[in-house]
Coordinates of C-alpha atoms in Angstrom, one line a residue:
X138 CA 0.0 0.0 0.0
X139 CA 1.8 4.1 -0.9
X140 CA 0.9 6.2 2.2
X141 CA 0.5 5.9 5.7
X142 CA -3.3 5.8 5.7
X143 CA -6.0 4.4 3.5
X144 CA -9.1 6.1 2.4
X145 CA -12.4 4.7 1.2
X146 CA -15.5 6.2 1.3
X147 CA -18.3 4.1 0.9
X148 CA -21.5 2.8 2.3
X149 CA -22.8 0.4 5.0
X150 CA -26.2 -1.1 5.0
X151 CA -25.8 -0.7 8.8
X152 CA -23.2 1.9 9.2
X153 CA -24.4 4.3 6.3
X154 CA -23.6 8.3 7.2
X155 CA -26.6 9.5 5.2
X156 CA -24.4 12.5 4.0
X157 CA -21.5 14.3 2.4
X158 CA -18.8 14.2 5.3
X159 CA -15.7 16.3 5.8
X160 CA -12.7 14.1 5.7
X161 CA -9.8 14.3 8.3
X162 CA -7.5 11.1 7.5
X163 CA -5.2 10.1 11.0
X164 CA -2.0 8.6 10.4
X165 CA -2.1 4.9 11.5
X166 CA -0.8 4.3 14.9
X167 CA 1.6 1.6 15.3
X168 CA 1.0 -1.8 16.7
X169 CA -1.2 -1.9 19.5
X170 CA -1.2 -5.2 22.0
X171 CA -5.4 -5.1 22.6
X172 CA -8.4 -4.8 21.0
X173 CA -8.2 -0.7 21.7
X174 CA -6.5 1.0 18.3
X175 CA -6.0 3.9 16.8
X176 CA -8.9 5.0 14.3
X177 CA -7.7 5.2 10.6
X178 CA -10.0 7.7 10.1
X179 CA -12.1 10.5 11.9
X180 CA -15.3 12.4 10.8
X181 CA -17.1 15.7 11.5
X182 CA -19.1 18.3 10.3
X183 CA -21.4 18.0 7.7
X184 CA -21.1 19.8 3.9
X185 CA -22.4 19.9 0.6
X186 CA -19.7 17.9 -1.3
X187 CA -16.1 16.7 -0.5
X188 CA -13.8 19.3 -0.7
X189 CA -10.2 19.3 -2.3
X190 CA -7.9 17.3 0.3
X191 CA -4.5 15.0 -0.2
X192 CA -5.2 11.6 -0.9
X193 CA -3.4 9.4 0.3
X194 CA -1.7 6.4 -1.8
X195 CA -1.6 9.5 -4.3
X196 CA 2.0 11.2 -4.7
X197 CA 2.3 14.7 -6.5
X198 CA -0.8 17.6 -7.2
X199 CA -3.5 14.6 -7.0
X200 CA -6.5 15.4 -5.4
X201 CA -9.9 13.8 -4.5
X202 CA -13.1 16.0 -5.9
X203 CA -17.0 14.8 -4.8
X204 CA -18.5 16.4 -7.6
X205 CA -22.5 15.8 -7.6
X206 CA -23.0 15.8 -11.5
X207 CA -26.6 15.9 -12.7
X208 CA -25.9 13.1 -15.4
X209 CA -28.0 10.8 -15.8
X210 CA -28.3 10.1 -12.2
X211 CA -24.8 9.9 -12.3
X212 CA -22.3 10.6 -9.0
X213 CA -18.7 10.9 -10.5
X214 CA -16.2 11.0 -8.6
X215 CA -13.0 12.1 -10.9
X216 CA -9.1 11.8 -10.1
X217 CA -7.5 15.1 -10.9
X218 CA -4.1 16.1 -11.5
X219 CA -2.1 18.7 -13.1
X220 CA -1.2 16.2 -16.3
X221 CA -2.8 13.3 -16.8
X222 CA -2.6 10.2 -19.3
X223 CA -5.5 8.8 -19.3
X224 CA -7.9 6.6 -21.6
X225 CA -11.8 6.5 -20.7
X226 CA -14.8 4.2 -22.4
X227 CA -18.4 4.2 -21.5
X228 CA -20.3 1.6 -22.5
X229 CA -23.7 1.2 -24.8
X230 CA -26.2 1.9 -21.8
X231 CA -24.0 4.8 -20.4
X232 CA -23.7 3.1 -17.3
X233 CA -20.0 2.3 -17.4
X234 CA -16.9 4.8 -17.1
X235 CA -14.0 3.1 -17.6
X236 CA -10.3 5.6 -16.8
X237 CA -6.8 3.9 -17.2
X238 CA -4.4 6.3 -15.7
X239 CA -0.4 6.4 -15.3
X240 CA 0.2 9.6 -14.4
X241 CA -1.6 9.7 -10.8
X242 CA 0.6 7.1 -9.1
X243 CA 4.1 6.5 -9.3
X244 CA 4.6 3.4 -9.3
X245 CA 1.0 1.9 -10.9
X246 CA -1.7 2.6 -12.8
X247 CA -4.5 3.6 -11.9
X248 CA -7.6 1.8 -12.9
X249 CA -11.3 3.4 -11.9
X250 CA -14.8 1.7 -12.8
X251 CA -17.5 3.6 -12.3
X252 CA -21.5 2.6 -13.0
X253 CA -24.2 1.3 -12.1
X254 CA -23.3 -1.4 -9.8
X255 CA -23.5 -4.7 -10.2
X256 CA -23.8 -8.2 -7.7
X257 CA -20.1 -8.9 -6.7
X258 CA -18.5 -6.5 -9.2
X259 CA -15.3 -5.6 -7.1
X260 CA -14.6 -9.5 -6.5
X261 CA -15.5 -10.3 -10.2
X262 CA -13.2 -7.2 -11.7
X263 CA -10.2 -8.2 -8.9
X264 CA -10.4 -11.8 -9.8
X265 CA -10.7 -10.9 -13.2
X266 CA -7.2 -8.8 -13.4
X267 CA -5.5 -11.2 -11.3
X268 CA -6.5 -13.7 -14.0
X269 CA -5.5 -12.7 -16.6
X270 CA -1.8 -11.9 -15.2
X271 CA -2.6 -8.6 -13.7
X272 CA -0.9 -7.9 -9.8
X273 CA -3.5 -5.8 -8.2
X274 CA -1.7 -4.0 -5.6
X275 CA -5.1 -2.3 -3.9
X276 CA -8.5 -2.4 -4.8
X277 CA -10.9 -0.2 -3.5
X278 CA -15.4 0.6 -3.4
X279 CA -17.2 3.2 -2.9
X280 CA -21.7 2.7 -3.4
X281 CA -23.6 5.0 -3.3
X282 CA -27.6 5.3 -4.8
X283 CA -26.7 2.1 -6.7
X284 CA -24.0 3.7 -8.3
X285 CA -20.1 2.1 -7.5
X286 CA -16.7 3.5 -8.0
X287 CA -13.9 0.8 -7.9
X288 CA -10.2 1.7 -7.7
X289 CA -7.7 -0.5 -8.5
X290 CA -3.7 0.5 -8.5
X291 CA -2.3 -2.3 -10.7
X292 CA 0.6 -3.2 -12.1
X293 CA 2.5 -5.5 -14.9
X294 CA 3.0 -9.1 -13.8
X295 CA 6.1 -9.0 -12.5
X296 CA 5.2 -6.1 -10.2
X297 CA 8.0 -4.1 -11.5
X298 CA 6.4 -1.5 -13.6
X299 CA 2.8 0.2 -15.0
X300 CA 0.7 -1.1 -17.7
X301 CA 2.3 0.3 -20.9
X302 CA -0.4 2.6 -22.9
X303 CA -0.4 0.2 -25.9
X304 CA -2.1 -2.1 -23.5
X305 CA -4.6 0.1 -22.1
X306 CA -7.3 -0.9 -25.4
X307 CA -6.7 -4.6 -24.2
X308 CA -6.9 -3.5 -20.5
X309 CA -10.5 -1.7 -21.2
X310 CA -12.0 -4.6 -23.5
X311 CA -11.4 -7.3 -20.7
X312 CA -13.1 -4.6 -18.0
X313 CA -16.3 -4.3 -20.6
X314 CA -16.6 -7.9 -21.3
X315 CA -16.4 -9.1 -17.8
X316 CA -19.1 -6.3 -17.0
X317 CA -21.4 -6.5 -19.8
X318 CA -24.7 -7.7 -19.1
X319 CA -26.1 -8.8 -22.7
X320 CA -25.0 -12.0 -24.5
X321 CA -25.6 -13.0 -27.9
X322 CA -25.3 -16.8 -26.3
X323 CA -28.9 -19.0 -26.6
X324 CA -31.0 -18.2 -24.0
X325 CA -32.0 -22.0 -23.7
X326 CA -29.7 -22.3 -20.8
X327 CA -30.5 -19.1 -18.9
X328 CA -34.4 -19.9 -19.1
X329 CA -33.6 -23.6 -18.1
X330 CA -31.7 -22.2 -15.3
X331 CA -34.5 -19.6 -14.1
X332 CA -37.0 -22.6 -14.1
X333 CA -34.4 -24.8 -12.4
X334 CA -34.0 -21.5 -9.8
X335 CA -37.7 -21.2 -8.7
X336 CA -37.9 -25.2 -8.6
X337 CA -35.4 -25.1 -6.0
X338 CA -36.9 -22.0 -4.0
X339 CA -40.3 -24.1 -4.1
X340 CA -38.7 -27.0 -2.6
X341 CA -36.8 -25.8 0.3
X342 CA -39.4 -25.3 2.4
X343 CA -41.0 -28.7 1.8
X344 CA -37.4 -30.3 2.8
X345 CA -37.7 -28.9 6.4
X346 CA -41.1 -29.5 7.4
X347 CA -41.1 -32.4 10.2
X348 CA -43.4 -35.7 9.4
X349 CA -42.5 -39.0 8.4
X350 CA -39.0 -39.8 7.7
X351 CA -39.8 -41.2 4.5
X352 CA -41.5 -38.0 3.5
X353 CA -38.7 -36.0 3.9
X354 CA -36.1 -38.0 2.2
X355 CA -38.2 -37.7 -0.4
X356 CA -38.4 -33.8 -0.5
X357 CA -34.3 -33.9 0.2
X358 CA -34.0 -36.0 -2.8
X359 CA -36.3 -33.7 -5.4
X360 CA -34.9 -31.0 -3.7
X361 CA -30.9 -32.1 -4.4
X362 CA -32.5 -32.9 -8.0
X363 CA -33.5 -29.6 -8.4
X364 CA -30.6 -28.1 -7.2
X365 CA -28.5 -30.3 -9.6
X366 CA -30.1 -29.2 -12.8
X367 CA -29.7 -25.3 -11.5
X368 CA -26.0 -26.0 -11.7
X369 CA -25.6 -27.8 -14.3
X370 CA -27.6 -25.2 -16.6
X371 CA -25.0 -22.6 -15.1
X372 CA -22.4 -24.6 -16.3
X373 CA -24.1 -24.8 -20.2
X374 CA -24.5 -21.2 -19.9
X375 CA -21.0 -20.7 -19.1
X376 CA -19.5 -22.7 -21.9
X377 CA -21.4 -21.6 -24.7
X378 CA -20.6 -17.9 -23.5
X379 CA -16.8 -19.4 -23.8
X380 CA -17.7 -21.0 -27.3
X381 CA -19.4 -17.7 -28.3
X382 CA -16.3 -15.6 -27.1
X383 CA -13.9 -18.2 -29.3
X384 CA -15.9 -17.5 -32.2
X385 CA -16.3 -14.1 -32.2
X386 CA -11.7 -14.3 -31.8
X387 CA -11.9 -12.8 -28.2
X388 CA -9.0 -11.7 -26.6
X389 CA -6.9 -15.1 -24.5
X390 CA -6.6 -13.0 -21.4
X391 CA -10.7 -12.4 -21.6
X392 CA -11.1 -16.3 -22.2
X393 CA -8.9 -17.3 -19.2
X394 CA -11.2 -15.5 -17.3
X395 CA -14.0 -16.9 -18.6
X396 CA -12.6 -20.2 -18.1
X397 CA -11.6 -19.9 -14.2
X398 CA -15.7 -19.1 -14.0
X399 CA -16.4 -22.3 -15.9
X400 CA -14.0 -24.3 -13.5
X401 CA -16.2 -22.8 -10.4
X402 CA -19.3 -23.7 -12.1
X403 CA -18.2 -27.3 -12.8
X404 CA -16.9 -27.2 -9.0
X405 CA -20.5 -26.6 -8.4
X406 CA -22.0 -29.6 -10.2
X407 CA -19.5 -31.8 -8.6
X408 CA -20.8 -31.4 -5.3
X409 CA -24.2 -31.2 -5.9
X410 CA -23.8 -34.8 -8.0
X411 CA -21.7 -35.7 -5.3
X412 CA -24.8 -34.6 -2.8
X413 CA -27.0 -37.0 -4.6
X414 CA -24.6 -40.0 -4.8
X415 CA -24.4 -39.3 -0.7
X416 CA -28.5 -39.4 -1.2
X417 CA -29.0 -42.2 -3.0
X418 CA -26.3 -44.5 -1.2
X419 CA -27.9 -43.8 1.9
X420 CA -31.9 -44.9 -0.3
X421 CA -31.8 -48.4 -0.5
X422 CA -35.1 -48.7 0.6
X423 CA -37.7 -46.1 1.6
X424 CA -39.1 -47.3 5.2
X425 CA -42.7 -49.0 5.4
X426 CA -42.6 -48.6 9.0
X427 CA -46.1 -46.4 9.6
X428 CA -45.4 -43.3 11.5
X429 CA -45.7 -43.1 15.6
X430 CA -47.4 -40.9 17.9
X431 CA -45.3 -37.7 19.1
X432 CA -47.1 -38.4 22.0
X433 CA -46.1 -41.6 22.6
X434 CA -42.6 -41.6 21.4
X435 CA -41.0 -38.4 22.8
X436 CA -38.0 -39.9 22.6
X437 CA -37.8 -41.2 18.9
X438 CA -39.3 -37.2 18.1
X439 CA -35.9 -36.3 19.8
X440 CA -33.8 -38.3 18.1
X441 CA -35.2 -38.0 14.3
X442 CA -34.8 -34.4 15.5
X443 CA -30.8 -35.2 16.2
X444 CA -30.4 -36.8 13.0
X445 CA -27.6 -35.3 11.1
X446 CA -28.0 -34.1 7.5
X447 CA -26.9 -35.8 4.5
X448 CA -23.5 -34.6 3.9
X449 CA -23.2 -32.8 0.7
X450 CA -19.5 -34.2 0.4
X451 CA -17.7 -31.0 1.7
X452 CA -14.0 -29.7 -0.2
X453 CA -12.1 -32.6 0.8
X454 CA -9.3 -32.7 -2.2
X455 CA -8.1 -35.6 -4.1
X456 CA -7.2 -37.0 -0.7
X457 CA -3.5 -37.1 -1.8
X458 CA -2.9 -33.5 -0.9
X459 CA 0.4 -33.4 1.4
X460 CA 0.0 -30.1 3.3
X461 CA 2.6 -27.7 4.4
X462 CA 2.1 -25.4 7.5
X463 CA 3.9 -22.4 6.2
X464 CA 4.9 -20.9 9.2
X465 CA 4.7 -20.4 12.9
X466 CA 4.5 -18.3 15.9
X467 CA 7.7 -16.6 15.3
X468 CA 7.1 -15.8 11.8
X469 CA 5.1 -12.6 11.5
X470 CA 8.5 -10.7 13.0
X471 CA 10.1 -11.0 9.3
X472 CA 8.4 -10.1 6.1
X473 CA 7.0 -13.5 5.7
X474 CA 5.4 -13.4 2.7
X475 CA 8.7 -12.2 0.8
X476 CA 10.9 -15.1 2.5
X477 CA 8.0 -17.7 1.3
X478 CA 8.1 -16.3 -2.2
X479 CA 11.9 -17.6 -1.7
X480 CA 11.1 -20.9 -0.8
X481 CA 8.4 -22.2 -3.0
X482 CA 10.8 -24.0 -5.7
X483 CA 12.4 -25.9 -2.7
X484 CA 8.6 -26.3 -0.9
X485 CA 7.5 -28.6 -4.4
X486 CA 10.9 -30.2 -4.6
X487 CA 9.9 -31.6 -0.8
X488 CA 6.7 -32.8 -2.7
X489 CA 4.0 -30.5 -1.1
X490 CA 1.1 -30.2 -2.7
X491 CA -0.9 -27.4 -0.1
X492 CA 0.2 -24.9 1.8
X493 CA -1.6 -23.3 4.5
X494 CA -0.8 -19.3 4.8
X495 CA -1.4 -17.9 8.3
X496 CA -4.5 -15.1 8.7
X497 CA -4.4 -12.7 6.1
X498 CA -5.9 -9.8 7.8
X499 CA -5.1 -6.6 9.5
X500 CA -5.6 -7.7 13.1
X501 CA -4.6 -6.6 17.1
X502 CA -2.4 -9.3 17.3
X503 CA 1.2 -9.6 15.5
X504 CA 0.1 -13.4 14.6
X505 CA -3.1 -12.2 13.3
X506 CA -5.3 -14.6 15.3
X507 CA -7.1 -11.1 16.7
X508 CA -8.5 -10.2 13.2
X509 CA -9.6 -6.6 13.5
X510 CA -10.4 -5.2 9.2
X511 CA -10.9 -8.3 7.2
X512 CA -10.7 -6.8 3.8
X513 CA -7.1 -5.0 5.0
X514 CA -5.0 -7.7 3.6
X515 CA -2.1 -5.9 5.3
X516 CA -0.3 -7.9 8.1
X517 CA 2.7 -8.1 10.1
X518 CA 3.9 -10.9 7.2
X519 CA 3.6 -8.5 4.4
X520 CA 1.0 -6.0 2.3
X521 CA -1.6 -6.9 0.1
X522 CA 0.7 -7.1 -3.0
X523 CA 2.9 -9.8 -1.6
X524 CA 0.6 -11.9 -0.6
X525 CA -1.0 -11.8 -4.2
X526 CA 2.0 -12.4 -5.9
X527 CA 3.2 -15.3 -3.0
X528 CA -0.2 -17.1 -3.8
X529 CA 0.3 -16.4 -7.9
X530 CA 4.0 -17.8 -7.4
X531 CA 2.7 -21.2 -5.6
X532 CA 0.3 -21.6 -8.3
X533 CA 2.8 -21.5 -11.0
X534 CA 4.2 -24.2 -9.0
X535 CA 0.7 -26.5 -9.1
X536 CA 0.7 -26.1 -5.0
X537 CA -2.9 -25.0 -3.3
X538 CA -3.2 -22.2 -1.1
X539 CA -5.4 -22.6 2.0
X540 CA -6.1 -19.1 4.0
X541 CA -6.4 -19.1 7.9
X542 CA -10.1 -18.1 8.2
X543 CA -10.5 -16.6 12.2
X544 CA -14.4 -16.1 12.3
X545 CA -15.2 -16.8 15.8
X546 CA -14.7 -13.6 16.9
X547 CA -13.1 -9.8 15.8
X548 CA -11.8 -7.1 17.1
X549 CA -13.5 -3.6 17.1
X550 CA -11.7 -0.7 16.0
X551 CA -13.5 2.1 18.2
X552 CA -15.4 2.2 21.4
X553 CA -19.2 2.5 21.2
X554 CA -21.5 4.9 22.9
X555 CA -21.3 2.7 26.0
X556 CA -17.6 2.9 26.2
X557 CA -17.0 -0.9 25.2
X558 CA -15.1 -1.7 21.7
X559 CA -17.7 -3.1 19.5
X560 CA -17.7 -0.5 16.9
X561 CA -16.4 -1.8 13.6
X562 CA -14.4 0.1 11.3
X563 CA -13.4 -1.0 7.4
X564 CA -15.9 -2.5 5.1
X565 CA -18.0 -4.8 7.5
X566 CA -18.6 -1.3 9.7
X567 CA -20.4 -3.8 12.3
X568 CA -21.7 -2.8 15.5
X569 CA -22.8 -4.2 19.2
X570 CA -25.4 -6.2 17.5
X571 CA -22.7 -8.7 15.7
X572 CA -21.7 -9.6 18.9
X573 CA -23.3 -12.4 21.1
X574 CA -25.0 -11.0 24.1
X575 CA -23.6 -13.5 26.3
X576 CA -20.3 -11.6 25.8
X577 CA -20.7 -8.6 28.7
X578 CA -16.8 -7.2 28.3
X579 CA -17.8 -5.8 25.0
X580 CA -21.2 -5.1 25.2
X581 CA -22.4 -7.7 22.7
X582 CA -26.6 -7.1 21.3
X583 CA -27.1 -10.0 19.3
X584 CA -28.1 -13.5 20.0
X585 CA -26.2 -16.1 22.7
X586 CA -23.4 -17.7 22.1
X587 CA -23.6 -20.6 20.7
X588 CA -20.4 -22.6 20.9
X589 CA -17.2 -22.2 23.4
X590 CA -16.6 -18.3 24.4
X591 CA -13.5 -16.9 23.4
X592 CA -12.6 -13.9 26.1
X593 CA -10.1 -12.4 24.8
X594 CA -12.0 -10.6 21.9
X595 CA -15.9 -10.0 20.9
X596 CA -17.4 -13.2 20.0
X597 CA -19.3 -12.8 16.2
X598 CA -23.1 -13.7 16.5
X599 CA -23.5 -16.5 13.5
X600 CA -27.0 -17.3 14.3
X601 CA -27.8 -13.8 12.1
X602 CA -28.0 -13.8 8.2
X603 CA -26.8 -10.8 7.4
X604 CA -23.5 -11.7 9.4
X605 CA -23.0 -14.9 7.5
X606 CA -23.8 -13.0 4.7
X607 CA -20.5 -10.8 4.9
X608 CA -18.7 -13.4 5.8
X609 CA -19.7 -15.0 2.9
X610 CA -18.8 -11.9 0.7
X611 CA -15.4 -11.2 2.7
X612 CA -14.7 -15.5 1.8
X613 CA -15.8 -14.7 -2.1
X614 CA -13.4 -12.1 -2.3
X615 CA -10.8 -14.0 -1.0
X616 CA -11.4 -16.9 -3.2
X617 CA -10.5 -14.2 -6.1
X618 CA -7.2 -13.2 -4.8
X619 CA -6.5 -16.5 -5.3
X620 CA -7.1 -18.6 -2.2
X621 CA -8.0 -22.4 -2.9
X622 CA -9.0 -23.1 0.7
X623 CA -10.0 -22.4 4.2
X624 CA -8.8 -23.9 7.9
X625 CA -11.2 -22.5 9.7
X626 CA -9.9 -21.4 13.0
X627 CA -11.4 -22.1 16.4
X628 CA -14.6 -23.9 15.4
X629 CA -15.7 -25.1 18.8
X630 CA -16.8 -21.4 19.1
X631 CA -19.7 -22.1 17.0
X632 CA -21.5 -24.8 15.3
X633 CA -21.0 -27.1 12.3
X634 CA -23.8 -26.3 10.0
X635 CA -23.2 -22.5 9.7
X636 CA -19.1 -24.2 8.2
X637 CA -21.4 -26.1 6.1
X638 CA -23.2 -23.1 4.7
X639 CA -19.8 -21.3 4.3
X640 CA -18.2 -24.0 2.1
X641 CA -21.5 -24.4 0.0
X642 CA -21.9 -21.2 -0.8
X643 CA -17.2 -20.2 -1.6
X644 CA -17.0 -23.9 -3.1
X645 CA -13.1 -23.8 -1.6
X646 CA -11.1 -27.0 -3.1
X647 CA -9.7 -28.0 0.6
X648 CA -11.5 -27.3 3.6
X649 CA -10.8 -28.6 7.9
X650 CA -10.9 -26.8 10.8
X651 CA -9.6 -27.0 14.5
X652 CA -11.3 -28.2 17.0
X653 CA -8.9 -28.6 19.7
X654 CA -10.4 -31.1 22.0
X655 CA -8.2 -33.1 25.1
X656 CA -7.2 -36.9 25.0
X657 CA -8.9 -38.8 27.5
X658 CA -6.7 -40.1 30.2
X659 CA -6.4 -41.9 33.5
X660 CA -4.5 -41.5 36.3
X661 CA -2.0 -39.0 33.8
X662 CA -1.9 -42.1 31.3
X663 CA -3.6 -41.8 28.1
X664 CA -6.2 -44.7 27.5
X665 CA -5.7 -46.5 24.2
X666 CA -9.5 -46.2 23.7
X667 CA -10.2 -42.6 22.7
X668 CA -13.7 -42.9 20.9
X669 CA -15.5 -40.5 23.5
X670 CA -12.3 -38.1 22.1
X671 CA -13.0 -38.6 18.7
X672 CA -16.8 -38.5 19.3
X673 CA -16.8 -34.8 20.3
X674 CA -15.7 -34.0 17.0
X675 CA -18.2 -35.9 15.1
X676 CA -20.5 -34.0 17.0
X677 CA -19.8 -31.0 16.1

């Protein structure tokens, strides 16, 4: 990252300011030992527009300018500077404004998307440049009334210069494409994949009413159909696009693109086919046994309530994955991601095949394990741009990359009103209400805690959607810097379903957790037996 602060302006559907904001950026502290540190950012007074102030990450005469521009509903927020190179494109609809800019930066060009925003457009555009051999160095959103500004500093793949003008045609063509929203690809596909859609929004209710057992293996197994034939019509759609695109001579860099989407998508299918082998294995005969009286049987009620779910074959790998731990405690006091980068040739000579990376957040703690701004990929092993071009350089080498995920609990960056730190800073701008209530030291608002308490931070509330929902997101966007995987950290602190909802819905290649449970011993020996052990975990 250029600077010693960071600024985004953007929107929170539960942190939105509601108005134009003068904008006093605070030089980052340095490393703080607790959960109490420094704001990156202050705000007061309220104005009309955002007036000329330094930006940081911006060397020379740049400067940030809110202008409100009546056009066509359109809030543009323009980079000025005293000279600037600079190449611009708006699409058909006039909805897009593409600028490619050298002159603003140093040591990268400057890439800003602005338009009409679209579901996951900073992960799609990220992943997208990344792709096709692009080293994004930051990436940054702004929303506001449905309109987005994205700005990306990028550079050339060897993350030694800018992105030569003869390349900025190329650079714009792969921005449009990945952002255009009209297809001259058969619609057979899409409408298939609509029906598909509402079959399986029709069904999901039926799968979770209570009755007879047999009844409800029976709306699991429509419902895993259904789900099935949603993803393999988004797989058709995806390759005729591709097919369309090879046609048509599109660009290779476009098509590789368009390819790591197809691999997803056929990621997708995979599980759900695998979810239905899991279904049908477990069908070899649908029971004639006639229901029982709840009355009667409060204890059978119980347990069909206990029964597990049909696994839907989580991210296990080939099962031939030999996996490196890539560091350790002492690690985060060099620039780890730089000495890795050093090492990879000699980590596949020893025959690894994974490597697991250690949290890649801003966080309290040195080791990260005290994650404070998930988004801020900039930690005591190295800034956002090493870590991209470590992952890219263990790729080239056919080695997975599996992130530390710490979700049981985050650090606040501010106090609240009741003098406790639950006030979020960053892009999840959470509050008291993220926090499990059972959690008094920082306030918490939202529901009890429902796993093992950590008390050294505020505990995250996963019982609420719209938490799992950013979480979700923040995992997404991971998966497009490049992360193949997730060791989920501490998941005693809350329970296994909401890890299966997390790999459904980021489709990693390699997902386990840690759920650190004692041996059973007696009298200081350990017992050979060590089922109840092992039995803990399978409950979870």
């Amino acid at each position: 990252m250029h600077g010693q602060a960071r600024l985004q302006l953007g929107s929170s559907s539960r942190a939105a300011i509601g108005r134009r904001e003068n904008l006093r950026v605070v030089p980052r502290a340095g490393a703080s030992s607790s959960c109490a540190a420094a704001p990156l950012l202050r705000l007061s007074g309220t104005v009309a527009s955002i007036g000329p102030a330094p930006v940081p990450g911006l060397r020379g005469p740049a400067v940030l300018r809110g202008g409100l521009e009546a056009n066509k509903h359109r809030i543009r927020l323009d980079m000025a500077t005293a000279a600037q190179a600079t190449t611009e494109s708006i699409d058909e609809e006039g909805t897009l404004h593409v600028k490619i800019d050298n002159e603003s930066d140093p040591e990268c060009t400057v890439l800003t998307v602005e338009g009409k925003d679209q579901p996951h457009l900073l992960m799609t555009l990220s992943g997208a440049l990344t792709t096709a051999g692009y080293l994004v160095v930051t990436a940054d959103i702004s929303n506001h009334d449905g309109r987005v500004f994205d700005v990306f500093h990028i550079q050339m793949e060897d993350g030694n210069q800018k992105i030569p003008e003869s390349k900025f045609k190329e650079l714009k063509q792969l921005i449009l494409s990945m952002t255009s929203t009209t297809s001259n690809r058969s619609g057979m596909p899409a409408i298939y994949g609509v029906v598909a859609a509402a079959e399986v929004e029709r069904l999901k209710p039926l799968s979770e009413l209570s009755g007879v057992a047999a009844k409800g293996e029976v709306s699991s197994l429509e419902l895993t159909a259904a789900e099935m034939a949603q993803a393999a019509a988004n797989l058709v759609a995806q390759e005729r696009e591709i097919l369309d695109l090879q046609s048509k001579g599109a660009d290779q860099r476009v098509l590789t693109v368009k390819e790591a989407g197809r691999r997803e998508a056929a990621a997708v299918l995979e599980r759900k086919m695998s979810a239905m082998e899991a279904l049908l294995t477990t069908r070899r005969t649908i029971s004639t046994e006639p229901a029982r009286d709840k009355k009667q049987d409060s204890g059978a009620d119980f347990m069909a309530k206990m029964k597990p779910e049909v696994s839907v074959s989580p991210a296990c790998g080939t099962g031939k994955e030999l996996l490196l731990q890539a560091f350790n405690w002492e690690s985060c006091k060099q620039p780890w991601y730089k000495v890795l980068a050093g090492e990879v040739q000699d980590i596949k000579n020893c025959g690894f095949t994974a490597v697991w990376l250690p949290p890649p957040s801003d966080a309290v703690s040195d080791q990260g394990y005290l994650p404070r701004d998930l988004y801020n990929l900039n930690s005591k092993y190295g800034n956002e741009a090493e870590l991209r071009n470590l992952i890219s350089q263990f790729h080239e080498h056919q080695i997975k990359v599996i992130g530390d995920i710490v979700i049981n609990h985050r650090c606040a960056s501010f106090q609240g009103e009741d003098g406790k730190w639950n006030k979020y800073g960053g892009r999840l701008a959470w509050d008291a209400s993220a926090i499990c209530n059972n959690n008094p030291a920082f306030g918490g608002r939202g529901n009890p805690k429902q796993g093992d308490d950590y008390a050294a931070a505020p505990n995250i509330d996963h019982s609420q959607e719209w938490v799992r929902r950013d979480i979700i997101e923040w995992l997404r966007y991971l998966r497009n810097i490049g992360f193949d995987g997730w060791r989920f950290d501490f998941v005693r602190g809350w329970p296994g379903h909401f890890a299966k909802q997390y790999i459904n819905e980021t489709t990693p290649e390699m997902a386990f957790g840690e759920y650190w449970d004692s041996c059973d011993y007696t009298d200081g020996v350990l017992n050979y037996n060590q089922d109840g052990h092992r039995q803990q975990t399978v409950n979870w």
